[in-house]
Short mmCIF file of C-alpha atoms in Angstrom, two decimals:
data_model
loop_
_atom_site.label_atom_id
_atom_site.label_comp_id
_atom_site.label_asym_id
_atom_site.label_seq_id
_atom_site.Cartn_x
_atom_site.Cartn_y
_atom_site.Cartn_z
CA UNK A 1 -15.71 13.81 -20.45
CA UNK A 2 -12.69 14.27 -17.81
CA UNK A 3 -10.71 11.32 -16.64
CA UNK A 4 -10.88 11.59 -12.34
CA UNK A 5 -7.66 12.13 -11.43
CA UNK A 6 -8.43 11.32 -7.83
CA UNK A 7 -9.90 8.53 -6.47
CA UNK A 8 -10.49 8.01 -3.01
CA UNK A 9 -10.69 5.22 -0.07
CA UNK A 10 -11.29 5.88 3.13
CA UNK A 11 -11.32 3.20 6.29
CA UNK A 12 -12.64 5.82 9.26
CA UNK A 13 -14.54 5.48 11.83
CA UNK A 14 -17.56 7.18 13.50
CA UNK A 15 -15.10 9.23 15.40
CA UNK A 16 -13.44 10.67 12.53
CA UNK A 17 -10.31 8.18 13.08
CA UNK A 18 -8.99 5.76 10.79
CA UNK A 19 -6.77 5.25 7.15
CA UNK A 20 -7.49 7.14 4.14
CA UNK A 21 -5.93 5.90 0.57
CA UNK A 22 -5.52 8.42 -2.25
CA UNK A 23 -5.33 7.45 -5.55
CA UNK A 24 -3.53 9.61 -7.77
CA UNK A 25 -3.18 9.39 -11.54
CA UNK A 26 0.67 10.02 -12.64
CA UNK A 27 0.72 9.73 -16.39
CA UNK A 28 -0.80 6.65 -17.35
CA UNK A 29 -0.31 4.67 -14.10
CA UNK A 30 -2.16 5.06 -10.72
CA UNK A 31 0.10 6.07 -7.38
CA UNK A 32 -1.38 5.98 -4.16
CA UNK A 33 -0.33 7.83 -0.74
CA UNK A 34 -1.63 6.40 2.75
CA UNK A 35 -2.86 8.95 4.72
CA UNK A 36 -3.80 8.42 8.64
CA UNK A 37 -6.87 10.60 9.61
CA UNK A 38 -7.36 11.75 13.20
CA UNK A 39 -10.68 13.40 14.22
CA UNK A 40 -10.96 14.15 10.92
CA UNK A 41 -7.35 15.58 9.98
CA UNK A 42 -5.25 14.09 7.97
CA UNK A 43 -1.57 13.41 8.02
CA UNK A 44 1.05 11.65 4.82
CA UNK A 45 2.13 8.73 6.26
CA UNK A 46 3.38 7.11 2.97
CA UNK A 47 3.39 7.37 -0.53
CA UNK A 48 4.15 4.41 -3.35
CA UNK A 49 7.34 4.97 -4.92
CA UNK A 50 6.44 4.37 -8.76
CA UNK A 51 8.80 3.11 -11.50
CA UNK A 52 8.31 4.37 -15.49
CA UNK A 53 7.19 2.47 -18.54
CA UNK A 54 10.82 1.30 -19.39
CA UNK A 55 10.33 -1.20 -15.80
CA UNK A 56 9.36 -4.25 -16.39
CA UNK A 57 9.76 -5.14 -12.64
CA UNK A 58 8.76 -1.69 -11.51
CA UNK A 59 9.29 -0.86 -7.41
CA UNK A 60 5.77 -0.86 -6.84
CA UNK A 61 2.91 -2.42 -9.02
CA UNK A 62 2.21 -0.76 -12.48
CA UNK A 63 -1.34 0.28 -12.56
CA UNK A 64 -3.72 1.49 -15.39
CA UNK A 65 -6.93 1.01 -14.06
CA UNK A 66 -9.23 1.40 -11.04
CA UNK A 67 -12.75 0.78 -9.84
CA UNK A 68 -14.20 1.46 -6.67
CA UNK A 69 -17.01 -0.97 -5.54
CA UNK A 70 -19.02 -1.76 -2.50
CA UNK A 71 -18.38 -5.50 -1.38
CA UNK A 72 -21.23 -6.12 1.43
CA UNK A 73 -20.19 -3.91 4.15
CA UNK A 74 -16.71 -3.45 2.66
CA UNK A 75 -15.32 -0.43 0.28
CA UNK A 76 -12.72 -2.38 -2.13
CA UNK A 77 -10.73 -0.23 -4.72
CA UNK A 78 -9.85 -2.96 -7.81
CA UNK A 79 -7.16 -2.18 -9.69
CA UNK A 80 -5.18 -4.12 -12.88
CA UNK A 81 -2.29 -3.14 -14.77
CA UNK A 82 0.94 -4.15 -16.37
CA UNK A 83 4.47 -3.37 -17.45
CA UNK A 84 6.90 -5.47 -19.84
CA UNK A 85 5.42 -8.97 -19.76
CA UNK A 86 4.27 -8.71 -16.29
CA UNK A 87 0.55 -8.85 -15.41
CA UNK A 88 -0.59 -6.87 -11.54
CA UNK A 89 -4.18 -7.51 -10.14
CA UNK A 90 -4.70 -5.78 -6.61
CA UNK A 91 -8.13 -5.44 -4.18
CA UNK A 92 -7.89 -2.84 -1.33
CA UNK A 93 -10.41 -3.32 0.91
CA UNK A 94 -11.42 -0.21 3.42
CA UNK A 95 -12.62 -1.55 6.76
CA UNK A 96 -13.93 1.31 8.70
CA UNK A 97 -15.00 -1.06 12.04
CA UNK A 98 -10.85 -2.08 12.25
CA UNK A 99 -9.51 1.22 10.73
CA UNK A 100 -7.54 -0.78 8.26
CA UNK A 101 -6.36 -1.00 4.48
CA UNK A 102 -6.05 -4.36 3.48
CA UNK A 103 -3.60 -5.08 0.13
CA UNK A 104 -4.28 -8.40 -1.67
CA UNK A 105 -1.45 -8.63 -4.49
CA UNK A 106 -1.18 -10.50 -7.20
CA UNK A 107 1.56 -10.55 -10.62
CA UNK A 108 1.77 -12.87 -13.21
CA UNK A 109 4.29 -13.05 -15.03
CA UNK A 110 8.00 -13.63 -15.13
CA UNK A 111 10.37 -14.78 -12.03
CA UNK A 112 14.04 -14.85 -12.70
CA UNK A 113 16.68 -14.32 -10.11
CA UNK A 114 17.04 -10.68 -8.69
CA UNK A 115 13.26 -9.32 -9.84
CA UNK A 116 11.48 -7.46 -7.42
CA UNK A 117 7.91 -8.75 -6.59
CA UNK A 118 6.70 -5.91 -3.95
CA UNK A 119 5.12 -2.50 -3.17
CA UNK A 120 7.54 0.21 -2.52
CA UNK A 121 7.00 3.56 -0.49
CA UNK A 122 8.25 6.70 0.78
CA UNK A 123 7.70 7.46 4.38
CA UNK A 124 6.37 10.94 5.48
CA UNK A 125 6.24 9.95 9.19
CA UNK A 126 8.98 8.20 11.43
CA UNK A 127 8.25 4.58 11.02
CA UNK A 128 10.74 2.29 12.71
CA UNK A 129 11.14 -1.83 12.38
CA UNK A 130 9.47 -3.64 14.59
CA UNK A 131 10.43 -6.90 12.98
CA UNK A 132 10.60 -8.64 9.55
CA UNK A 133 6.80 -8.64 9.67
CA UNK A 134 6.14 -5.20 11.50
CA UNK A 135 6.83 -1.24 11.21
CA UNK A 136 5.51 1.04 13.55
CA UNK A 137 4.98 4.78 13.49
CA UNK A 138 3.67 6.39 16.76
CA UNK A 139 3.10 10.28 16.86
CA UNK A 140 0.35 12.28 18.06
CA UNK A 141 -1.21 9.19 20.91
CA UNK A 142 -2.04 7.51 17.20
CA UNK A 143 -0.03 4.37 16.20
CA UNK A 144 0.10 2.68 12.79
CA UNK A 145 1.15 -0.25 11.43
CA UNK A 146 1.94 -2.49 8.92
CA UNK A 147 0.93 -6.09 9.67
CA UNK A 148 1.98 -8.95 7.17
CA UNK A 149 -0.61 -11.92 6.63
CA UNK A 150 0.13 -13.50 3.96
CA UNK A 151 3.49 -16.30 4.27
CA UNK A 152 7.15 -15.32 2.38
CA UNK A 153 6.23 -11.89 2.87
CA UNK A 154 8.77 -9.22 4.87
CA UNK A 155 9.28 -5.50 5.33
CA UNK A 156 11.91 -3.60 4.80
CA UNK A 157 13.10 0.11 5.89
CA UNK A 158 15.70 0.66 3.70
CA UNK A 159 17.89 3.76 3.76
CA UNK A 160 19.40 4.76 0.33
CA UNK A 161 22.64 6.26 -0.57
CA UNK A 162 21.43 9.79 -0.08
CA UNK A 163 19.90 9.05 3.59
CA UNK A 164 16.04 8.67 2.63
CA UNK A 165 14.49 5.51 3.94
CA UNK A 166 12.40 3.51 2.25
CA UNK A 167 9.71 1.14 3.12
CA UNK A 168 9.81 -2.14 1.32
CA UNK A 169 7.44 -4.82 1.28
CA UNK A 170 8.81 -8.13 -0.03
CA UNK A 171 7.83 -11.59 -1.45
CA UNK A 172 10.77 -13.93 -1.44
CA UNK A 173 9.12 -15.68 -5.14
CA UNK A 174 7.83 -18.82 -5.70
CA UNK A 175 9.48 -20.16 -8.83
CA UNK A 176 7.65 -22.76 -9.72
CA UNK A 177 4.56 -20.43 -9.55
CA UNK A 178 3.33 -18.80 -11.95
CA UNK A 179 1.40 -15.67 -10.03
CA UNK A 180 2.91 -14.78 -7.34
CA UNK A 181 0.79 -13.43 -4.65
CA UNK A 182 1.45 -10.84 -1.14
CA UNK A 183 -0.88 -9.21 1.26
CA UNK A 184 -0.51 -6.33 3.64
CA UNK A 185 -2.41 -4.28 6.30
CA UNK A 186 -1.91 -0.80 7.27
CA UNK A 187 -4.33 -0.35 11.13
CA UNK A 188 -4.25 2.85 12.79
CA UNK A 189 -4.99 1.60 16.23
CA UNK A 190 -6.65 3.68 19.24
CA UNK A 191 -4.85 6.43 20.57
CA UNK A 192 -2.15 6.34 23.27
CA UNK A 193 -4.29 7.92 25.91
CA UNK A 194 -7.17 6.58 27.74
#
């Protein structure tokens, strides 16, 4: 039997529009890239930016395993994993009726000063900040963004050294908790044009 090496979560609608998340096995931890789909095309919007087995407080979550389930009228991908003494729990929920991704977070584990507690990706398309809470890409009449419910939560575009930006989504830590928890949405709202 053949590990999948592909897994696949779509939030479209009936028109073909929407957010597609693909899954992608990288050694022994998952990746994902966020794809937008318009009438039924797809476009890379982002992909996670992943760490190796040596990070204990990897850029984005460390990831081993994945099920896909069907929550009422909801797709949710569950996935657990782990690096160094660091325990990750996420739920992705597909919600075809908003064309959104919802992240719920979770890591248990360590928090000393200067650890990163986030996701971490590489833009394919030209997002731009539209404040601590919000990045927006607009191309093609389609706009996506990145909406931040849960509290001590911010984005980031960071540009690096060589010019690349980066997409950063933040917790500012609790320290006197002992899981710390974030949440994001990715929408792909209705197109520019009437």
């Amino acid at each position: 039997m053949s590990l999948a090496t592909t897994r696949l979560l779509d939030a479209v609608n009936e028109h073909g529009d929407g957010l597609r998340v693909e899954f992608v096995r990288l050694g022994p931890r998952w990746g994902h890239r966020i794809l937008g789909v318009e009438r039924q095309q797809t476009r890379s919007l982002l992909h996670s930016i992943e760490g190796d087995e040596t990070d204990s407080f990897p850029p984005s979550p460390a990831l081993q395993q994945i099920d896909l389930q069907q929550l009422g009228d909801v797709t949710a991908a569950m996935l657990i994993g782990m690096a160094g003494r660091n325990h990750w729990s996420i739920c992705v929920e597909a919600r075809p009726a908003t064309r959104s991704i919802l992240w719920d977070v979770a890591c248990r584990g360590e928090c000393e000063d200067g650890h990163f507690f986030g996701s971490s990706y590489e833009p394919f398309a030209s997002w731009q900040g539209g404040s601590e809470s919000r990045v927006i890409d607009v191309s093609n009449g389609y706009r996506y963004e990145l909406q931040l419910p849960c509290g001590r939560v911010s984005s980031k575009l960071v540009s690096s050294q060589n010019s690349e930006q980066l997409l950063r989504i933040e917790l500012a830590p609790d320290p006197a908790a002992v899981t710390q928890r974030w949440c994001y949405e990715f929408q792909q709202t209705k197109p520019a044009w009437p």
